[in-house]
Coordinates of C-alpha atoms and ligand atoms in Angstrom, one line a residue:
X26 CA 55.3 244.4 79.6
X27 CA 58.2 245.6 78.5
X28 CA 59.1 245.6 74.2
X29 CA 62.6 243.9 74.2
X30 CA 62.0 242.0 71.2
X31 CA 62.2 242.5 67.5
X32 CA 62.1 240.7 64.3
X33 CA 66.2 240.7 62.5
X34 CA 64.1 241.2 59.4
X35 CA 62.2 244.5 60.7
X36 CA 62.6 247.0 63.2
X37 CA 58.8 247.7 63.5
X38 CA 58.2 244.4 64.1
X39 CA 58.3 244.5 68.1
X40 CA 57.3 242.7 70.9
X41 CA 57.5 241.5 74.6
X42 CA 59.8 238.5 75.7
X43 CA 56.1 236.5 76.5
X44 CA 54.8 237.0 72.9
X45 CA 58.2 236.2 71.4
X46 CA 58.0 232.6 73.4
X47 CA 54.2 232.3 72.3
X48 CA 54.9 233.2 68.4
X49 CA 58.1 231.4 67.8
X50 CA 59.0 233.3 65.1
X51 CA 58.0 236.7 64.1
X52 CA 55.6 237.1 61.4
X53 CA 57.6 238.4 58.6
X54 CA 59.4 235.0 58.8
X55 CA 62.3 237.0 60.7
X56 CA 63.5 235.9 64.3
X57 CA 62.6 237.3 67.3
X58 CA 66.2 238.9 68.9
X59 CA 67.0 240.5 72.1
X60 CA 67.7 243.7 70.9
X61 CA 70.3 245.5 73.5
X62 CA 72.0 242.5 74.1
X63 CA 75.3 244.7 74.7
X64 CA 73.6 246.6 77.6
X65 CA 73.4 243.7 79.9
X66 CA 75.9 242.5 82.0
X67 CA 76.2 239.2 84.4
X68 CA 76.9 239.4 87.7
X69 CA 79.5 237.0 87.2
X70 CA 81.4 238.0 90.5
X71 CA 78.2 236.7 92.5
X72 CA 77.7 233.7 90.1
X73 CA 80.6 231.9 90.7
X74 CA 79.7 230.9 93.8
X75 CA 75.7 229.6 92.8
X76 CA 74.6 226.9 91.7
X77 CA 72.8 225.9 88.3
X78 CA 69.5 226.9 89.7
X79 CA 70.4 230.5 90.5
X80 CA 72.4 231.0 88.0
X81 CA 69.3 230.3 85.5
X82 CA 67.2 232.8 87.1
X83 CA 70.0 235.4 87.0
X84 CA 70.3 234.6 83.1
X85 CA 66.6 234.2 82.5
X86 CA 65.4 237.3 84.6
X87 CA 68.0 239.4 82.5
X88 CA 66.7 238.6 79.1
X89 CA 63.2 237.6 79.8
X90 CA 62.3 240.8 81.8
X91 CA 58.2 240.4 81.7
X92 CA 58.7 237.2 83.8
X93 CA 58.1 237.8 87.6
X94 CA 60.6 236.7 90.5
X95 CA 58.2 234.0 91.3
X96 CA 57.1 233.1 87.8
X97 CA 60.6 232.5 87.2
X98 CA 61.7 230.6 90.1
X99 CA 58.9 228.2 89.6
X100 CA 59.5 227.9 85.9
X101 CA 63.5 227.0 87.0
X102 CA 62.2 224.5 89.5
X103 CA 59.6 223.0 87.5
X104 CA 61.9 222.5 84.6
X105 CA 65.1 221.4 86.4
X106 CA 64.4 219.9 90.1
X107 CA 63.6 216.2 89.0
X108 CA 63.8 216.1 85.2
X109 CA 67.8 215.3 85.3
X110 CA 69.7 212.6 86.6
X111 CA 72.2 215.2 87.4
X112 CA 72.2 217.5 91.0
X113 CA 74.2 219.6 88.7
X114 CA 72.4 219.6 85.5
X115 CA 75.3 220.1 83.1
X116 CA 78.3 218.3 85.0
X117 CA 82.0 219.3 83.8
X118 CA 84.2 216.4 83.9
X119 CA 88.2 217.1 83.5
X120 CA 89.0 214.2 81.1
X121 CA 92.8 213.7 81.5
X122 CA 93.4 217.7 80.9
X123 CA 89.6 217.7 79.0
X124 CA 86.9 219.9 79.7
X125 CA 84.3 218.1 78.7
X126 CA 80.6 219.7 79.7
X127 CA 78.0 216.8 79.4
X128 CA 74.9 218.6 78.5
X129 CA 73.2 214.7 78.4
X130 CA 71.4 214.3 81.7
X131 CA 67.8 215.4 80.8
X132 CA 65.3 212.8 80.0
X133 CA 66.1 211.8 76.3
X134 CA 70.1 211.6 77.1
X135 CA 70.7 214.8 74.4
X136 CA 71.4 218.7 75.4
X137 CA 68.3 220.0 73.7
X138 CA 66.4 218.8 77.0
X139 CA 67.9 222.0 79.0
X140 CA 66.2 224.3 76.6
X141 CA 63.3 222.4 76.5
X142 CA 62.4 221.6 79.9
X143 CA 61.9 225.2 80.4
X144 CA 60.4 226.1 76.7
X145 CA 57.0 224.6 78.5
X146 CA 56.9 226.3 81.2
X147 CA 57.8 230.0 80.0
X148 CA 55.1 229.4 77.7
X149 CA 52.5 228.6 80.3
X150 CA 53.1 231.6 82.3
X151 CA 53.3 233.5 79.0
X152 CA 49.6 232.0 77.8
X153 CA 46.4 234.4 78.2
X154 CA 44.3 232.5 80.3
X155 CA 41.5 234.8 81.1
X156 CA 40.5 234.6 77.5
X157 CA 41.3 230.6 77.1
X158 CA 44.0 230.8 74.4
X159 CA 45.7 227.3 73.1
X160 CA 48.6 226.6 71.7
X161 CA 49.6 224.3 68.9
X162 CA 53.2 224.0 68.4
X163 CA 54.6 222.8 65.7
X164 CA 58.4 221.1 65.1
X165 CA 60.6 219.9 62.5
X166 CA 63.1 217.9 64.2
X167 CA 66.2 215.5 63.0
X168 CA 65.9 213.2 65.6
X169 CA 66.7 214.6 69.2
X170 CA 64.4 217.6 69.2
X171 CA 61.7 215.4 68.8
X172 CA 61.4 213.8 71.5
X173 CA 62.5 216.5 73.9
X174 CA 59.8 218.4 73.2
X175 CA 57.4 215.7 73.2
X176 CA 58.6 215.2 77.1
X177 CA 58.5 218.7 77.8
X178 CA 55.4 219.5 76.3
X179 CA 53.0 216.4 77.0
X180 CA 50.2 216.5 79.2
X181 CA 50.7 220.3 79.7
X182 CA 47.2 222.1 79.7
X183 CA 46.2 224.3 76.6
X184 CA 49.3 223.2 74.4
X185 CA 49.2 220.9 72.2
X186 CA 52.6 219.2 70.1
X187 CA 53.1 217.9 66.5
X188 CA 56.1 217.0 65.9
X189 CA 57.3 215.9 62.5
X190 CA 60.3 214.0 61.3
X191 CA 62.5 212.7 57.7
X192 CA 61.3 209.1 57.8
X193 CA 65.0 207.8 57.2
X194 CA 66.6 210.5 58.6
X195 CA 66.5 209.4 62.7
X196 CA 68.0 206.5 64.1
X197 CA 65.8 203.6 65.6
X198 CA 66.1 204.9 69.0
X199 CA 65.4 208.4 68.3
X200 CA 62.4 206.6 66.5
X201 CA 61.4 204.5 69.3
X202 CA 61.6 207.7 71.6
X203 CA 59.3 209.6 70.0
X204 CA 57.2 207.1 68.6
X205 CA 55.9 205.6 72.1
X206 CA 55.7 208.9 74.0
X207 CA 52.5 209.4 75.7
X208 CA 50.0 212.3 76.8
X209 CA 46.7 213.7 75.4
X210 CA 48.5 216.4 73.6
X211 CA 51.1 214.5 71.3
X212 CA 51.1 214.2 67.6
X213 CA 53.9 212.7 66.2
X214 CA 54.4 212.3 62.0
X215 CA 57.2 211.0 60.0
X216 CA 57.5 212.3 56.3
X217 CA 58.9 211.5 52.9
X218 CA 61.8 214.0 53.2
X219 CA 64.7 215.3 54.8
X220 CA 64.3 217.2 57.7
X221 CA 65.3 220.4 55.5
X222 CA 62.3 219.9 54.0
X223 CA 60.5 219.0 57.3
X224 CA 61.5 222.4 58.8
X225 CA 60.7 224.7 55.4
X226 CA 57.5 223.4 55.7
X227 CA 56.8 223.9 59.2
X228 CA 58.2 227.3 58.3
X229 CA 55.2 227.9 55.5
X230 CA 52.7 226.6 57.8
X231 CA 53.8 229.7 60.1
X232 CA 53.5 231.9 57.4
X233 CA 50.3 230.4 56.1
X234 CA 47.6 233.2 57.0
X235 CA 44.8 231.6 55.7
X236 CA 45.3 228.9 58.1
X237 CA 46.4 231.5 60.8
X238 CA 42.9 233.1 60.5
X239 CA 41.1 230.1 60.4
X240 CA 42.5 229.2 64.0
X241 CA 42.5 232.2 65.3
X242 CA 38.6 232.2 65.5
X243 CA 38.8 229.5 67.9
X244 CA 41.4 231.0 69.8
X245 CA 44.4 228.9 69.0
X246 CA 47.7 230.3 68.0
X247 CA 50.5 228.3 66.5
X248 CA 54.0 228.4 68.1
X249 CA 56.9 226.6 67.3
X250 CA 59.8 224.3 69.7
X251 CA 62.3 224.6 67.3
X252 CA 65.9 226.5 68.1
X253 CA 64.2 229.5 66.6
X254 CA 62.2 230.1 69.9
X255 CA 64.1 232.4 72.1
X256 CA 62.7 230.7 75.1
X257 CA 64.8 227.2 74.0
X258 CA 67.9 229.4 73.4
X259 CA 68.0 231.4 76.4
X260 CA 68.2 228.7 78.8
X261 CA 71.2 227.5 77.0
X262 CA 73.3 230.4 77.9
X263 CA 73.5 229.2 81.5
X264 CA 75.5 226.0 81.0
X265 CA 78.2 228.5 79.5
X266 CA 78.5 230.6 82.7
X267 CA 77.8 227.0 84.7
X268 CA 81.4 225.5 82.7
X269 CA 82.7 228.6 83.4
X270 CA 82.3 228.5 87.4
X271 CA 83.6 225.1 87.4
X272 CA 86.5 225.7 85.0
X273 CA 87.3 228.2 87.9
X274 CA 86.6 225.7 90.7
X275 CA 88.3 222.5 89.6
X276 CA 91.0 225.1 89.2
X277 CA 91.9 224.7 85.3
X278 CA 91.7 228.6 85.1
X279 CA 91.5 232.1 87.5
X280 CA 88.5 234.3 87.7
X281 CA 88.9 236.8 84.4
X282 CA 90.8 234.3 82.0
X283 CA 89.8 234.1 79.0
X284 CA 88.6 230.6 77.5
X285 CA 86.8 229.0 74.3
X286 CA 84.3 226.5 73.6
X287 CA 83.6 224.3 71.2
X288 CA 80.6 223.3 70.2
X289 CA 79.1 220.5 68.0
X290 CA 76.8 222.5 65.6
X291 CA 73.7 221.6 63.5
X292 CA 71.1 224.9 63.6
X293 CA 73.2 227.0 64.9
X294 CA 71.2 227.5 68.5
X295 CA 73.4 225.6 71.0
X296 CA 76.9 228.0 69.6
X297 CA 74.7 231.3 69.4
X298 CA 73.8 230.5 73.1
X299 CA 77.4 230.6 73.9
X300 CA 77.8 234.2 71.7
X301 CA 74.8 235.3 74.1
X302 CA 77.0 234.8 77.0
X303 CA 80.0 236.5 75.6
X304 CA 78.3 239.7 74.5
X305 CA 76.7 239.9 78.6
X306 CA 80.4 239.6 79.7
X307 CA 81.7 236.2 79.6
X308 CA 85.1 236.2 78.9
X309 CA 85.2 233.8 76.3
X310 CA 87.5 234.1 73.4
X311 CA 86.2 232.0 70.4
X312 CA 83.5 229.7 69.8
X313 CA 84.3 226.8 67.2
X314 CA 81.7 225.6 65.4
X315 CA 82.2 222.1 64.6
X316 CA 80.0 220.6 62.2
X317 CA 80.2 216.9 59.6
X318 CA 80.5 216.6 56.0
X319 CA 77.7 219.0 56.1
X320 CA 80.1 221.5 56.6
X321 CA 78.1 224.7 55.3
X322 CA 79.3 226.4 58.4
X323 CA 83.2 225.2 58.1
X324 CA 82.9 226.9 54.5
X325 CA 80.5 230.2 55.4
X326 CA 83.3 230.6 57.9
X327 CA 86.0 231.1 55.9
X328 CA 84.7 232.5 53.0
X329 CA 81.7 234.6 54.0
X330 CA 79.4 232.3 51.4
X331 CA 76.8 230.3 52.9
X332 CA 75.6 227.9 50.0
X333 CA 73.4 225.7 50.6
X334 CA 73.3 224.1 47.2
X335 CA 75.4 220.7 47.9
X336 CA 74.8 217.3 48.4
X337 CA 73.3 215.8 51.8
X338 CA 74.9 213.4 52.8
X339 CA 73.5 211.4 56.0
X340 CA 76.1 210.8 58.5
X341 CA 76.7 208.9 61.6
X342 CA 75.6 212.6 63.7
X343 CA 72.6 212.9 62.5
X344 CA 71.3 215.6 64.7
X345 CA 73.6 217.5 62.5
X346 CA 72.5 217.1 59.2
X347 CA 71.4 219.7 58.5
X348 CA 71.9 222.5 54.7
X349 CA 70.1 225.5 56.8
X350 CA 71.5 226.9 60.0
X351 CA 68.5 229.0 60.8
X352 CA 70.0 230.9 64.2
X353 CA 72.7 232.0 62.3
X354 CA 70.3 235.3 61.3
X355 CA 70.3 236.2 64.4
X356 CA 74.2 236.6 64.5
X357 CA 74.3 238.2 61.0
X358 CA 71.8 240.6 62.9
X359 CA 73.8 241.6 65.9
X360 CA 77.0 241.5 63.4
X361 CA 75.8 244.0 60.8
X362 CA 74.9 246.5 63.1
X363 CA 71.3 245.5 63.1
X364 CA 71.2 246.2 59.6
X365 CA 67.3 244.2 59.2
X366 CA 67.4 245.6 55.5
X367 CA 70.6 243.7 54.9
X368 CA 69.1 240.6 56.6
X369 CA 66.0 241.1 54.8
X370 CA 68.2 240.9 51.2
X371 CA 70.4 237.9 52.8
X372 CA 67.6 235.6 53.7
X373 CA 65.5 236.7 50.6
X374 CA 69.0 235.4 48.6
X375 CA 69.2 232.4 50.6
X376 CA 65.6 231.4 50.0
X377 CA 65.3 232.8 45.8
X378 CA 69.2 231.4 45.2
X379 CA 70.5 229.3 47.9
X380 CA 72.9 231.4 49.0
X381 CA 74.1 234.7 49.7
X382 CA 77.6 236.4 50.5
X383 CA 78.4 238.6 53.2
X384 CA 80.6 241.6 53.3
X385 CA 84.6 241.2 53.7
X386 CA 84.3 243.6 56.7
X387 CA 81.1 241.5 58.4
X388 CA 83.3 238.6 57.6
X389 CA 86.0 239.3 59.6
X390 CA 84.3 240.7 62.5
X391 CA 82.5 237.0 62.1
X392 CA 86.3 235.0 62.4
X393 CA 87.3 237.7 65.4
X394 CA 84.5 235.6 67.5
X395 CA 83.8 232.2 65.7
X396 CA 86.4 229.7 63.9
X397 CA 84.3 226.6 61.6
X398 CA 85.9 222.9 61.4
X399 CA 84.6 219.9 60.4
X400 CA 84.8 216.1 60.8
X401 CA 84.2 212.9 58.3
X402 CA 82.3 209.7 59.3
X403 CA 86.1 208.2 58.9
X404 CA 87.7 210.4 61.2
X405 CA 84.9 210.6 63.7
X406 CA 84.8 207.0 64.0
X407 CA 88.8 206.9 64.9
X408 CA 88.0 209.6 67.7
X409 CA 85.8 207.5 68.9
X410 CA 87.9 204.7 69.2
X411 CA 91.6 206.8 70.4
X412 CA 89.7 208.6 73.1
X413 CA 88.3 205.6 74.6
X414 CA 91.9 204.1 74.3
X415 CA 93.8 206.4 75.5
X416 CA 91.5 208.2 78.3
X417 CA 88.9 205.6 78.8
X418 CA 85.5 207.9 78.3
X419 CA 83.3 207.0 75.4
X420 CA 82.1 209.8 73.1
X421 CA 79.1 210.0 70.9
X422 CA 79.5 210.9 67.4
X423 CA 77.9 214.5 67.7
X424 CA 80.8 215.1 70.5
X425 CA 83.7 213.4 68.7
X426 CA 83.1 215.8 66.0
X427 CA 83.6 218.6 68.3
X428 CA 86.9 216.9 69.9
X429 CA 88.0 216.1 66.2
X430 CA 87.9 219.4 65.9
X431 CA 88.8 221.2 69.0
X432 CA 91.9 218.9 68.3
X433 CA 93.1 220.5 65.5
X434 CA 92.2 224.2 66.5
X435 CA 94.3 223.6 69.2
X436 CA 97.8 223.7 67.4
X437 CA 97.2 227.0 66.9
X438 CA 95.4 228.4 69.8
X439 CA 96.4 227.2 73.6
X440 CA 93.6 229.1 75.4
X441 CA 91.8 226.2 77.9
X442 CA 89.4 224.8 75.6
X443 CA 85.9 223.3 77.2
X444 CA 84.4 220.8 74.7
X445 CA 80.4 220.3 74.7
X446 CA 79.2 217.0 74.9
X447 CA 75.5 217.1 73.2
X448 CA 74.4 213.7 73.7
X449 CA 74.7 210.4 75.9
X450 CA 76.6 207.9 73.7
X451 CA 74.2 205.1 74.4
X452 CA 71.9 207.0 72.2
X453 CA 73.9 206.4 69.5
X454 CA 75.3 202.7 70.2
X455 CA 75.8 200.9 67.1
X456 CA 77.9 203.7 65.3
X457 CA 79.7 203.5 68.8
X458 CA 80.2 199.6 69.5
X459 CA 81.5 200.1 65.3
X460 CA 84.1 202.7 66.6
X461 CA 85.4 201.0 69.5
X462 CA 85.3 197.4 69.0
X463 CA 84.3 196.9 65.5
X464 CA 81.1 195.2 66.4
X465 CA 77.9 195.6 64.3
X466 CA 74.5 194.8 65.6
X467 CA 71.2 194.8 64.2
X468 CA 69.1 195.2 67.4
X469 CA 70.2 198.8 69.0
X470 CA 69.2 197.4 72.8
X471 CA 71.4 194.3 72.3
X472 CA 74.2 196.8 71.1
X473 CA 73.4 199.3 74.5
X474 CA 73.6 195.9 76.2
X475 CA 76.9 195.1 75.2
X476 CA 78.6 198.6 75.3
X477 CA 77.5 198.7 79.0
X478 CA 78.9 195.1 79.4
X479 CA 82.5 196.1 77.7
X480 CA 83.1 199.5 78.9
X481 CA 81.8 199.0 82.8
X482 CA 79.1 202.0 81.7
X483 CA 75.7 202.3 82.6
X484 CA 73.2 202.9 80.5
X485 CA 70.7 205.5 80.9
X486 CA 67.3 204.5 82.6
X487 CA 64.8 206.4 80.2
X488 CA 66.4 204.0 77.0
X489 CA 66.6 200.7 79.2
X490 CA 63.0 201.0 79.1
X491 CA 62.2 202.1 76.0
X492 CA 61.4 198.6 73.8
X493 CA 58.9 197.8 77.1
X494 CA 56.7 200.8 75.9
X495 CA 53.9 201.1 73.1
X496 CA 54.2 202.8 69.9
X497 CA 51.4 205.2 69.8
X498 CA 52.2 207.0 66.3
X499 CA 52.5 205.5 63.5
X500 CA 51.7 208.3 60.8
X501 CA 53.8 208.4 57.6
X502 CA 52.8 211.5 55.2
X503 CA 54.5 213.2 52.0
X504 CA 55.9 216.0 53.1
X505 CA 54.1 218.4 50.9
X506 CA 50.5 217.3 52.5
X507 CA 52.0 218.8 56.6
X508 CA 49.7 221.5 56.6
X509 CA 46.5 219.1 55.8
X510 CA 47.7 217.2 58.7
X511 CA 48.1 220.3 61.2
X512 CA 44.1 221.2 60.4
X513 CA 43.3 217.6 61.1
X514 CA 45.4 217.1 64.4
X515 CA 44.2 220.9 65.8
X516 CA 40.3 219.7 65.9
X517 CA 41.8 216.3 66.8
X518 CA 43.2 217.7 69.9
X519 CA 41.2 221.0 71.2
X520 CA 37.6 219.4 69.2
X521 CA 37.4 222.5 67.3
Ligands
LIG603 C1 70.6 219.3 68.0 C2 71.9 218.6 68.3 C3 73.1 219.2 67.9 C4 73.2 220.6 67.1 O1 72.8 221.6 67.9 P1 72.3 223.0 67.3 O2 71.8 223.8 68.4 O3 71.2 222.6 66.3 O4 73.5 223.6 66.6 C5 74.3 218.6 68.2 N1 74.3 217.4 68.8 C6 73.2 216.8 69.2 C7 73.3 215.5 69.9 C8 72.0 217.4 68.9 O5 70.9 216.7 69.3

């Protein structure tokens, strides 16, 4: 084993890429980092010519050194082979001169299924079988995270999921996803909260030793599916290299050009991905963090202040609603020189106050690699509508916010620009059928229905079927009684 990992909130706090993906997150509460990120380099010659496949066992073998040839090769197949309607996982259309990388073609139509097909499967390899661990994990999700775990996790021996959601805080199909998933292993729990409050208190129940003991004794650990787990965020760095190659092919660039991305953003893991890739020698220039009228991000950008003491509003991208962007440490860490002290006082600010301010010099060094926008409802909506006009292809709302955007960065940078599209927009039909054709419905599949019928699109298979299926959960707690529920659905599930 080697000791690649450390917590960004203390040096001493070390451990090997299989315990990193086990633990989640470290146990001061920090996040578990690759630390020499700097000393590894793609073999990006060789990769341009691979396919998806290979590529993710080039990236994954590079950061995730405890992991065998084998172990990896079966954990690429198992997570990738059938799971996606597409041969090419992550296919890069050219949009009338836009790159547009759809990242939708997992199981629950939404780009958190690449990390999460393969979260499941590093952890299995990573589990100590001869002495019969189990693993609970544990999720706050605002909608889409959800139910990609639940699909990559169900029915998977030793693990166990509860997942927990803001009751009005998901749409109806995110809902119905995770509501009637299946498999021995699945808890699923809606609360009386936003999913701020879902994820701070999945955070407590981490750091709750008491409770940590108490399992312990019968062998179970808790781990967690959220972004924070490095084995959800390493996969993402393939699709970079995998836009890259075909940015190449479909010749919209040369080999060694620079080019940005832009990247809907909620929690910060899909960008930081794409920061991953840059520092092991992708030649991007900037990522641009798009983000809604939550725009902590757009303002942290520009003035070093992340305050997360606004209003909330719910929006029509409700994947990213969201006050706390909780990978974000992880680039303050690599940024400050892997100062963990000065991480240590920024997160204790951020938790005692709300906020915290970086340095001017950190600051900058932030803007060299990242620029922040952001997009209304208003605005969203009308690039919804102009870019099904005017190129024919329809956009959710989490990806018009990115083009909104990528729009305007654009009239001051003209480096090729590849726009990530995070989820399938018949996930999201009623805000879309309100975009496009000003047409409201009540019943989401009558709305799916009809947005395949006008715009000569098909809709995805896995949410044809999904008002044919059962709802199995039907929990609804306050969210201040989550860790009661854990104890209960641990002995539920292993009968300890
Ligand atoms: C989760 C999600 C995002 C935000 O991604 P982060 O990694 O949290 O920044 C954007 N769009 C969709 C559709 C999502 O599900």
């Amino acid at each position: 084993m080697e000791v690649k990992y450390i917590s960004t909130r203390n040096k001493n706090i070390k451990c090997s890429c299989k315990e990193a993906i086990l633990k989640g997150i470290a146990d001061d509460g920090g996040l578990y980092v690759y630390d020499h990120l700097d000393e590894l380099e793609l073999p990006l010659n060789d990769m341009m010519n691979m396919t998806y496949e290979q590529m993710a066992e080039i990236v994954l073998s590079l950061l995730l050194p405890d992991y065998c040839e084998d172990e990896i090769e079966q954990c690429v197949k198992n997570a990738y082979e059938t799971k996606f309607e597409s041969k090419n996982i992550t296919p890069l259309h050219i949009v009338k001169d836009i790159p547009i990388l759809e990242l939708f073609h997992g199981p629950t139509c939404a780009f958190k299924d690449v990390g999460l097909q393969m979260l499941p499967q590093l952890m299995s390899k990573a589990i100590d079988n001869s002495y019969q661990q189990k693993v609970m994990i544990l999720t706050a999700t605002s909608g889409d995270t959800g139910k990609a775990a639940l699909e990559g996790f169900k029915n998977v021996e030793n693990i166990a999921i509860t997942v927990f959601y803001p009751n009005n805080g998901v749409s109806n199909i995110q809902r119905l996803q995770m509501t009637t998933t299946d498999g021995f292993n699945t808890k699923v729990c809606a609360i009386h909260g936003n999913f701020d409050d879902a994820q701070t208190n999945v955070k407590k129940i981490f750091q709750n030793k008491k409770l940590k003991e108490q399992l312990m004794k019968k062998k179970i650990i808790l781990s967690s599916a959220n972004s924070i787990n490095i084995g959800r965020l390493i996969p993402q760095v393939v699709y970079y290299i995998y836009a890259y190659k075909e940015m190449v092919q479909q010749h919209q660039i040369t080999f060694g050009d620079e080019i940005n991305f832009c990247v809907p953003t909620g929690n910060f893991g899909n960008v930081l991905a794409g920061y991953y890739a840059k520092c092991m020698g992708l030649p991007i220039k900037r990522l641009i963090v798009a983000s809604n009228e939550n725009n902590v991000l757009y303002d942290f950008l520009k003035n070093g202040e992340y305050n997360r003491n606004r209003i909330f509003y719910k929006t029509i991208s409700p994947s990213m609603d969201i006050l706390i962007s909780s990978n974000l440490e992880r680039l303050l860490y690599y940024k400050s020189g892997k100062d963990t002290d000065y991480i240590c006082k920024l997160m204790n600010d951020l938790e005692t106050k709300g906020s915290y301010k970086i340095k001017d010099e950190l600051k900058y060094d932030i803007q060299k690699d990242f620029y922040g926008g952001y997009c209304t409802d208003k605005d969203c909506k009308a690039i919804i509508r102009n870019v099904y006009e005017e190129k024919g292809y329809i956009l959710d709302p989490h990806t018009a916010t990115g083009y909104k955007v990528m729009e305007e960065y654009q009239k001051e940078d003209s480096t090729p620009c590849v726009l990530l599209s995070t989820a399938s927009p018949y996930k999201f039909a009623s805000t879309v059928m309100e975009a496009i054709f000003n047409e409201k419905y009540t019943d989401e599949f009558t709305c799916m229905k009809q947005l395949s019928i006008k715009t000569n699109t098909v809709i995805p298979q896995s949410l044809v079927l999904l008002n044919k299926e059962k709802i199995v959960h039907k929990d609804v707690i306050d969210k201040n009684n989550m860790i009661k529920y854990v104890e209960n659905t641990t002995k539920e599930i292993f009968h300890g």
